[in-house]
Amino acid sequence: MSISSQDARQEGRYSFDSFDSQLLKRFLKEMLRIRVFEQRAEELTLSGKVVGGVHLAIGQEAVAVGVMMALKEEDYVTGPHRGHHILIAKGLETSKLMAELLGKETGIVGGRGGSMHMADASKGMLGVNGIVGASIVIATGAAFTAQYLIRDQAAVAFFGDGGANKGQFHESLNMASIFKLPAIYVCENNQYAVETSVEYSTAAEHIADRGAGYRMPGVIVDGLDVLDVYSAAKEARLRAGSGEGPTLIEAKTYRFKGHSIGDLENYRTREEVQEWMKNDPIIRLKLSMEELGLLDENGWNAMKTEVEQEIEAAVQFAVNSPEPNVETVMDHNFSAEVTEHA
Ligand SMILES: Cc1ncc(C[n+]2csc(CCOP(=O)(O)OP(=O)(O)O)c2C)c(N)n1
């Protein structure tokens, strides 16, 4: 099910006029950076240069960008296995992310994590990871830390509709609510968990409806509309910062590509994919900006060229970087100290 931005505007959830053109250009450029990064990541994977599994978020760019633009830089973020869009929107360098994909020494975690295990705690990015549901628990812990240390920080968990059906979701939302933690739970409902559709796996009509069970707002946004996502995230961040507690945001979105590269996609029709692609979040914002005279052909081409050059430089950096030194292969994998209990 899709909710169009037309609906969002008619319902008065946001007004296009309240956004200045510079901010709109930033939304557009950030989404484009993610898209081009992902397209190159796909090519590199198909040509055998990438180590490990890769899950693309092409189509889901608006969720990460909309949420991140509403946050403070120091806020904590966690994400699931499908996380390139989240990492880029959080401000991690595309060159280090690309090098990590290729398993290189210069990668964001020294080439040890690959696509599914990237992090940079110095930037509040506590990591994406391959355990479905884990991002929810880690962000809840981070929100607890922020509250305990009386820091003006919020913690955001991104997870999929599959993640929302794990026990961790329920335990975390309950705890966050009773403690009024500064947490924001962002469910990227891209309609499938591997091959299982959300209609089959999920009893609730909307995952957002579960917010009521934990006495927190459950907000549905059009996940293909960056401004709708941003508006809801801004409100959630205000709630978190003013001690009102957590918010659950369900972004109705779609992954335009398969679950991972190589997925045969037998579980959905081409027509269904094409229908959703008509709402491509990048094209939609571009067209709206053009209609309003905020972007012209030259502006768009200049933006595209700049983004393509950045990502091409990231690819070159990654390709030309050294492999990790085999002597150090065990470093950073295990805790240096283990406390033994009797
Ligand atoms: C705890 C756990 N169970 C199962 C898996 C296998 N698995 C990997 S991705 C995935 C589906 C996740 O779906 P969703 O949360 O909707 O995210 P999406 O892939 O749609 O982005 C599953 C079941 C896993 N990685 N971790």
Short mmCIF file of C-alpha atoms and ligand atoms in Angstrom, two decimals:
data_model
loop_
_atom_site.label_atom_id
_atom_site.label_comp_id
_atom_site.label_asym_id
_atom_site.label_seq_id
_atom_site.Cartn_x
_atom_site.Cartn_y
_atom_site.Cartn_z
CA MET A 1 0.00 0.00 0.00
CA SER A 2 1.31 3.42 -0.86
CA ILE A 3 0.37 6.82 0.50
CA SER A 4 1.17 9.52 -2.05
CA SER A 5 2.69 12.86 -1.13
CA GLN A 6 -0.46 14.31 -2.61
CA ASP A 7 -2.33 12.71 0.31
CA ALA A 8 0.28 13.93 2.76
CA ARG A 9 -0.13 17.48 1.55
CA GLN A 10 -3.92 17.27 1.42
CA GLU A 11 -3.94 16.02 4.97
CA GLY A 12 -1.90 19.09 5.87
CA ARG A 13 0.98 17.08 7.28
CA TYR A 14 3.39 19.56 5.69
CA SER A 15 3.38 22.45 3.33
CA PHE A 16 5.90 22.60 0.50
CA ASP A 17 6.18 26.37 0.91
CA SER A 18 7.62 26.01 4.40
CA PHE A 19 10.84 24.54 2.99
CA ASP A 20 13.50 26.87 1.64
CA SER A 21 15.08 26.00 -1.67
CA GLN A 22 18.54 25.34 -0.19
CA LEU A 23 17.11 22.74 2.17
CA LEU A 24 15.17 21.11 -0.66
CA LYS A 25 18.38 20.93 -2.72
CA ARG A 26 20.15 19.26 0.20
CA PHE A 27 17.38 16.65 0.44
CA LEU A 28 17.67 15.98 -3.28
CA LYS A 29 21.46 15.84 -3.33
CA GLU A 30 21.70 13.53 -0.31
CA MET A 31 19.23 11.10 -1.89
CA LEU A 32 21.13 11.23 -5.16
CA ARG A 33 24.47 10.54 -3.40
CA ILE A 34 22.92 7.40 -1.91
CA ARG A 35 21.39 6.30 -5.22
CA VAL A 36 24.63 6.66 -7.18
CA PHE A 37 26.64 4.96 -4.40
CA GLU A 38 24.25 2.03 -4.45
CA GLN A 39 24.27 1.72 -8.23
CA ARG A 40 28.07 1.56 -8.20
CA ALA A 41 27.98 -0.89 -5.28
CA GLU A 42 25.72 -3.15 -7.34
CA GLU A 43 28.06 -3.01 -10.34
CA LEU A 44 31.09 -3.76 -8.17
CA THR A 45 29.31 -6.68 -6.55
CA LEU A 46 28.27 -8.15 -9.90
CA SER A 47 31.85 -7.82 -11.14
CA GLY A 48 33.05 -9.83 -8.14
CA LYS A 49 34.96 -7.08 -6.36
CA VAL A 50 32.80 -6.97 -3.23
CA VAL A 51 33.37 -9.31 -0.30
CA GLY A 52 30.19 -10.67 1.36
CA GLY A 53 26.48 -10.04 0.95
CA VAL A 54 25.04 -6.72 -0.17
CA HIS A 55 21.48 -5.48 0.41
CA LEU A 56 20.59 -2.38 -1.56
CA ALA A 57 18.18 0.31 -0.38
CA ILE A 58 17.47 1.78 -3.79
CA GLY A 59 13.98 3.29 -3.43
CA GLN A 60 14.34 3.82 0.32
CA GLU A 61 16.61 6.89 0.20
CA ALA A 62 13.92 9.29 1.42
CA VAL A 63 13.55 7.50 4.74
CA ALA A 64 17.19 7.80 5.79
CA VAL A 65 17.61 11.34 4.46
CA GLY A 66 14.32 12.63 5.88
CA VAL A 67 15.04 11.25 9.33
CA MET A 68 18.70 12.25 9.46
CA MET A 69 18.05 15.83 8.42
CA ALA A 70 15.69 16.14 11.39
CA LEU A 71 18.31 14.96 13.88
CA LYS A 72 21.19 16.64 15.64
CA GLU A 73 24.65 15.61 14.54
CA GLU A 74 25.43 14.07 17.92
CA ASP A 75 22.35 11.82 17.95
CA TYR A 76 22.91 8.07 17.96
CA VAL A 77 21.79 5.96 15.01
CA THR A 78 21.62 2.21 14.46
CA GLY A 79 20.50 0.26 11.42
CA PRO A 80 19.90 -3.23 10.04
CA HIS A 81 21.65 -5.26 7.33
CA ARG A 82 20.26 -2.91 4.64
CA GLY A 83 22.10 0.19 5.71
CA HIS A 84 24.15 2.05 3.08
CA HIS A 85 21.52 4.78 2.85
CA ILE A 86 21.55 5.23 6.64
CA LEU A 87 25.34 5.38 6.85
CA ILE A 88 25.65 7.92 4.04
CA ALA A 89 22.83 10.09 5.39
CA LYS A 90 24.54 10.04 8.81
CA GLY A 91 27.54 11.71 7.20
CA LEU A 92 30.02 8.85 6.90
CA GLU A 93 32.48 9.31 4.03
CA THR A 94 31.50 7.48 0.87
CA SER A 95 35.16 6.63 0.14
CA LYS A 96 35.54 4.75 3.44
CA LEU A 97 32.21 3.02 2.96
CA MET A 98 33.14 1.93 -0.55
CA ALA A 99 36.53 0.68 0.68
CA GLU A 100 34.75 -1.30 3.39
CA LEU A 101 32.54 -2.94 0.76
CA LEU A 102 35.67 -4.06 -1.03
CA GLY A 103 37.17 -5.35 2.23
CA LYS A 104 40.07 -2.90 2.15
CA GLU A 105 42.36 -1.65 4.93
CA THR A 106 41.04 1.91 4.44
CA GLY A 107 37.43 0.82 4.98
CA ILE A 108 35.36 2.40 7.72
CA VAL A 109 36.07 -0.60 9.99
CA GLY A 110 39.38 -1.67 8.45
CA GLY A 111 37.82 -4.02 5.91
CA ARG A 112 36.57 -6.39 8.58
CA GLY A 113 32.83 -5.69 8.45
CA GLY A 114 31.75 -5.41 4.85
CA SER A 115 28.37 -4.06 3.83
CA MET A 116 26.47 -5.30 6.88
CA HIS A 117 28.79 -4.26 9.68
CA MET A 118 29.78 -0.66 9.19
CA ALA A 119 29.99 1.82 12.05
CA ASP A 120 31.66 5.02 13.22
CA ALA A 121 30.94 5.65 16.88
CA SER A 122 32.78 9.00 16.73
CA LYS A 123 29.92 10.22 14.53
CA GLY A 124 27.16 8.65 16.63
CA MET A 125 26.76 5.86 14.07
CA LEU A 126 26.62 2.84 16.34
CA GLY A 127 26.46 0.52 13.41
CA VAL A 128 24.34 -1.43 11.04
CA ASN A 129 24.30 -5.17 11.60
CA GLY A 130 23.03 -8.45 10.19
CA ILE A 131 20.96 -9.60 13.19
CA VAL A 132 17.36 -8.75 12.37
CA GLY A 133 15.90 -6.71 15.24
CA ALA A 134 19.24 -5.94 16.92
CA SER A 135 19.31 -2.30 15.83
CA ILE A 136 16.17 -1.71 17.92
CA VAL A 137 17.77 -2.98 21.12
CA ILE A 138 21.06 -1.16 20.61
CA ALA A 139 19.31 2.18 20.01
CA THR A 140 17.18 1.63 23.10
CA GLY A 141 20.37 1.17 25.14
CA ALA A 142 21.86 4.29 23.58
CA ALA A 143 18.71 6.27 24.41
CA PHE A 144 18.95 5.02 27.98
CA THR A 145 22.60 6.18 28.11
CA ALA A 146 21.66 9.63 26.82
CA GLN A 147 18.92 9.96 29.42
CA TYR A 148 21.08 8.61 32.26
CA LEU A 149 23.95 10.96 31.46
CA ILE A 150 21.51 13.86 30.93
CA ARG A 151 22.80 14.52 27.42
CA ASP A 152 20.77 16.24 24.77
CA GLN A 153 20.93 13.26 22.46
CA ALA A 154 18.30 11.05 20.91
CA ALA A 155 18.80 7.53 19.57
CA VAL A 156 17.21 6.31 16.37
CA ALA A 157 16.73 2.70 15.31
CA PHE A 158 16.06 1.88 11.68
CA PHE A 159 14.65 -1.60 11.03
CA GLY A 160 12.46 -3.40 8.54
CA ASP A 161 8.94 -4.80 8.73
CA GLY A 162 10.59 -8.16 9.48
CA GLY A 163 12.49 -6.57 12.36
CA ALA A 164 9.23 -5.23 13.74
CA ASN A 165 8.04 -8.83 14.17
CA LYS A 166 10.93 -9.78 16.44
CA GLY A 167 10.52 -9.92 20.21
CA GLN A 168 13.16 -7.21 20.66
CA PHE A 169 10.78 -4.71 19.07
CA HIS A 170 8.13 -5.24 21.74
CA GLU A 171 10.52 -5.39 24.69
CA SER A 172 12.34 -2.27 23.56
CA LEU A 173 9.24 -0.19 22.87
CA ASN A 174 7.76 -1.13 26.22
CA MET A 175 10.92 -0.21 28.08
CA ALA A 176 11.43 3.01 26.12
CA SER A 177 7.89 4.06 26.90
CA ILE A 178 7.92 3.42 30.64
CA PHE A 179 11.28 5.21 30.98
CA LYS A 180 10.27 7.94 28.50
CA LEU A 181 13.52 7.37 26.62
CA PRO A 182 14.60 9.79 23.87
CA ALA A 183 14.22 7.10 21.22
CA ILE A 184 12.82 7.17 17.70
CA TYR A 185 11.87 3.86 16.12
CA VAL A 186 11.81 4.04 12.34
CA CYS A 187 10.30 1.02 10.63
CA GLU A 188 11.15 0.99 6.93
CA ASN A 189 8.21 -1.06 5.78
CA ASN A 190 9.46 -2.01 2.33
CA GLN A 191 6.70 -4.64 2.09
CA TYR A 192 8.89 -7.77 2.26
CA ALA A 193 11.16 -9.67 4.62
CA VAL A 194 13.27 -11.61 2.13
CA GLU A 195 10.40 -13.33 0.23
CA THR A 196 7.62 -12.92 2.81
CA SER A 197 5.15 -10.12 2.27
CA VAL A 198 4.12 -7.92 5.18
CA GLU A 199 0.45 -8.82 4.60
CA TYR A 200 1.30 -12.48 5.24
CA SER A 201 3.63 -11.94 8.21
CA THR A 202 1.98 -9.14 10.13
CA ALA A 203 -1.38 -9.28 11.92
CA ALA A 204 -1.69 -5.52 12.40
CA GLU A 205 -2.83 -3.55 9.36
CA HIS A 206 -0.17 -0.94 10.08
CA ILE A 207 2.97 -1.47 12.14
CA ALA A 208 2.45 2.09 13.41
CA ASP A 209 -0.75 0.90 15.12
CA ARG A 210 1.42 -0.95 17.61
CA GLY A 211 2.56 2.39 19.08
CA ALA A 212 -0.80 2.59 20.90
CA GLY A 213 -0.02 -0.63 22.77
CA TYR A 214 3.04 1.04 24.21
CA ARG A 215 1.45 4.44 24.77
CA MET A 216 3.57 6.22 22.17
CA PRO A 217 2.57 7.96 18.95
CA GLY A 218 2.57 5.63 15.96
CA VAL A 219 2.92 7.72 12.83
CA ILE A 220 2.52 6.52 9.26
CA VAL A 221 4.51 8.43 6.69
CA ASP A 222 4.91 8.14 2.96
CA GLY A 223 8.40 6.70 2.84
CA LEU A 224 8.84 7.79 -0.76
CA ASP A 225 8.30 11.42 0.20
CA VAL A 226 11.33 12.87 1.94
CA LEU A 227 9.42 15.91 3.20
CA ASP A 228 6.74 13.80 4.85
CA VAL A 229 9.41 11.67 6.54
CA TYR A 230 11.32 14.77 7.63
CA SER A 231 8.23 16.44 9.11
CA ALA A 232 7.34 13.42 11.23
CA ALA A 233 10.95 12.89 12.33
CA LYS A 234 11.27 16.53 13.34
CA GLU A 235 8.25 16.15 15.62
CA ALA A 236 9.61 12.90 17.04
CA ARG A 237 12.96 14.58 17.74
CA LEU A 238 11.20 17.42 19.55
CA ARG A 239 9.32 14.91 21.71
CA ALA A 240 12.54 13.03 22.48
CA GLY A 241 14.36 16.23 23.40
CA SER A 242 11.64 17.53 25.66
CA GLY A 243 11.36 14.39 27.78
CA GLU A 244 8.07 13.22 26.27
CA GLY A 245 9.50 9.87 25.27
CA PRO A 246 9.70 7.70 22.18
CA THR A 247 7.89 7.74 18.86
CA LEU A 248 7.27 4.94 16.38
CA ILE A 249 7.38 5.99 12.74
CA GLU A 250 6.31 3.57 10.04
CA ALA A 251 7.55 4.65 6.63
CA LYS A 252 5.60 2.89 3.89
CA THR A 253 8.26 2.31 1.27
CA TYR A 254 9.54 -0.23 -1.22
CA ARG A 255 12.84 -1.71 -2.22
CA PHE A 256 13.18 -1.35 -5.96
CA LYS A 257 15.83 -4.11 -6.05
CA GLY A 258 15.76 -7.68 -4.73
CA HIS A 259 16.41 -8.62 -1.11
CA SER A 260 20.09 -9.00 -1.88
CA ILE A 261 22.04 -8.97 -5.11
CA GLY A 262 21.23 -12.19 -6.96
CA ASP A 263 17.63 -12.47 -5.66
CA LEU A 264 15.46 -13.95 -8.46
CA GLU A 265 12.40 -12.05 -7.15
CA ASN A 266 9.91 -14.87 -7.78
CA TYR A 267 7.67 -13.60 -5.00
CA ARG A 268 6.54 -10.37 -6.67
CA THR A 269 5.54 -9.24 -10.13
CA ARG A 270 7.38 -6.81 -12.37
CA GLU A 271 4.14 -4.80 -12.57
CA GLU A 272 4.10 -4.34 -8.81
CA VAL A 273 7.70 -3.11 -8.81
CA GLN A 274 7.02 -0.75 -11.71
CA GLU A 275 3.93 0.66 -9.98
CA TRP A 276 5.97 1.61 -6.91
CA MET A 277 8.82 2.94 -9.05
CA LYS A 278 6.43 5.55 -10.43
CA ASN A 279 6.84 7.18 -7.01
CA ASP A 280 10.64 7.23 -7.11
CA PRO A 281 11.52 9.58 -4.22
CA ILE A 282 14.29 11.34 -6.15
CA ILE A 283 12.30 11.94 -9.33
CA ARG A 284 9.30 13.06 -7.30
CA LEU A 285 11.19 15.76 -5.41
CA LYS A 286 13.02 16.82 -8.57
CA LEU A 287 9.73 17.25 -10.46
CA SER A 288 8.09 19.16 -7.60
CA MET A 289 11.08 21.50 -7.42
CA GLU A 290 11.04 22.03 -11.18
CA GLU A 291 7.31 22.79 -11.09
CA LEU A 292 7.93 25.45 -8.47
CA GLY A 293 10.86 26.92 -10.42
CA LEU A 294 13.37 25.90 -7.70
CA LEU A 295 15.45 23.70 -10.01
CA ASP A 296 16.23 23.79 -13.72
CA GLU A 297 18.01 21.48 -16.14
CA ASN A 298 21.40 23.12 -15.51
CA GLY A 299 21.01 22.91 -11.74
CA TRP A 300 20.08 19.23 -11.93
CA ASN A 301 22.95 18.39 -14.29
CA ALA A 302 25.46 20.22 -12.09
CA MET A 303 24.20 18.33 -9.03
CA LYS A 304 24.40 15.00 -10.85
CA THR A 305 27.93 15.68 -12.11
CA GLU A 306 29.14 16.64 -8.63
CA VAL A 307 27.62 13.51 -7.09
CA GLU A 308 28.93 11.20 -9.82
CA GLN A 309 32.43 12.64 -9.40
CA GLU A 310 32.31 12.10 -5.63
CA ILE A 311 31.23 8.48 -5.98
CA GLU A 312 33.68 7.77 -8.80
CA ALA A 313 36.48 9.12 -6.57
CA ALA A 314 35.21 6.85 -3.77
CA VAL A 315 35.36 3.83 -6.11
CA GLN A 316 38.89 4.70 -7.25
CA PHE A 317 39.99 5.18 -3.63
CA ALA A 318 38.52 1.79 -2.71
CA VAL A 319 39.93 -0.07 -5.71
CA ASN A 320 43.41 1.39 -5.19
CA SER A 321 43.49 0.81 -1.42
CA PRO A 322 45.56 -2.01 0.05
CA GLU A 323 44.14 -5.27 1.37
CA PRO A 324 44.24 -5.53 5.18
CA ASN A 325 47.53 -6.87 6.48
CA VAL A 326 47.02 -10.54 7.22
CA GLU A 327 49.19 -10.21 10.35
CA THR A 328 46.50 -8.03 11.93
CA VAL A 329 43.52 -10.17 10.95
CA MET A 330 42.54 -10.89 14.56
CA ASP A 331 42.74 -7.26 15.70
CA HIS A 332 39.46 -5.52 16.56
CA ASN A 333 37.48 -8.75 16.39
CA PHE A 334 37.50 -9.69 20.05
CA SER A 335 37.60 -7.81 23.32
CA ALA A 336 41.17 -7.38 24.56
CA GLU A 337 40.22 -8.35 28.10
CA VAL A 338 37.96 -11.12 29.29
CA THR A 339 36.83 -11.09 32.91
CA GLU A 340 36.51 -14.54 34.34
CA HIS A 341 33.86 -15.26 36.95
CA ALA A 342 34.16 -18.10 39.41
C1 LIG B 1 17.80 -12.85 13.97
C2 LIG B 1 17.80 -13.11 12.50
N1 LIG B 1 16.88 -13.93 11.97
C3 LIG B 1 16.87 -14.16 10.64
C4 LIG B 1 17.81 -13.59 9.82
C5 LIG B 1 17.79 -13.84 8.32
N2 LIG B 1 17.32 -12.62 7.63
C6 LIG B 1 18.18 -11.76 7.07
S1 LIG B 1 17.41 -10.45 6.40
C7 LIG B 1 15.90 -11.04 6.84
C8 LIG B 1 14.63 -10.29 6.51
C9 LIG B 1 14.58 -8.96 7.13
O1 LIG B 1 13.46 -8.30 6.67
P1 LIG B 1 13.15 -6.83 7.12
O2 LIG B 1 13.42 -6.67 8.57
O3 LIG B 1 11.78 -6.50 6.66
O4 LIG B 1 14.23 -5.95 6.37
P2 LIG B 1 14.43 -5.75 4.81
O5 LIG B 1 15.35 -6.87 4.35
O6 LIG B 1 13.11 -5.79 4.17
O7 LIG B 1 15.09 -4.43 4.67
C10 LIG B 1 16.01 -12.24 7.50
C11 LIG B 1 14.87 -13.03 8.03
C12 LIG B 1 18.78 -12.76 10.42
N3 LIG B 1 19.73 -12.15 9.71
N4 LIG B 1 18.74 -12.50 11.76
#
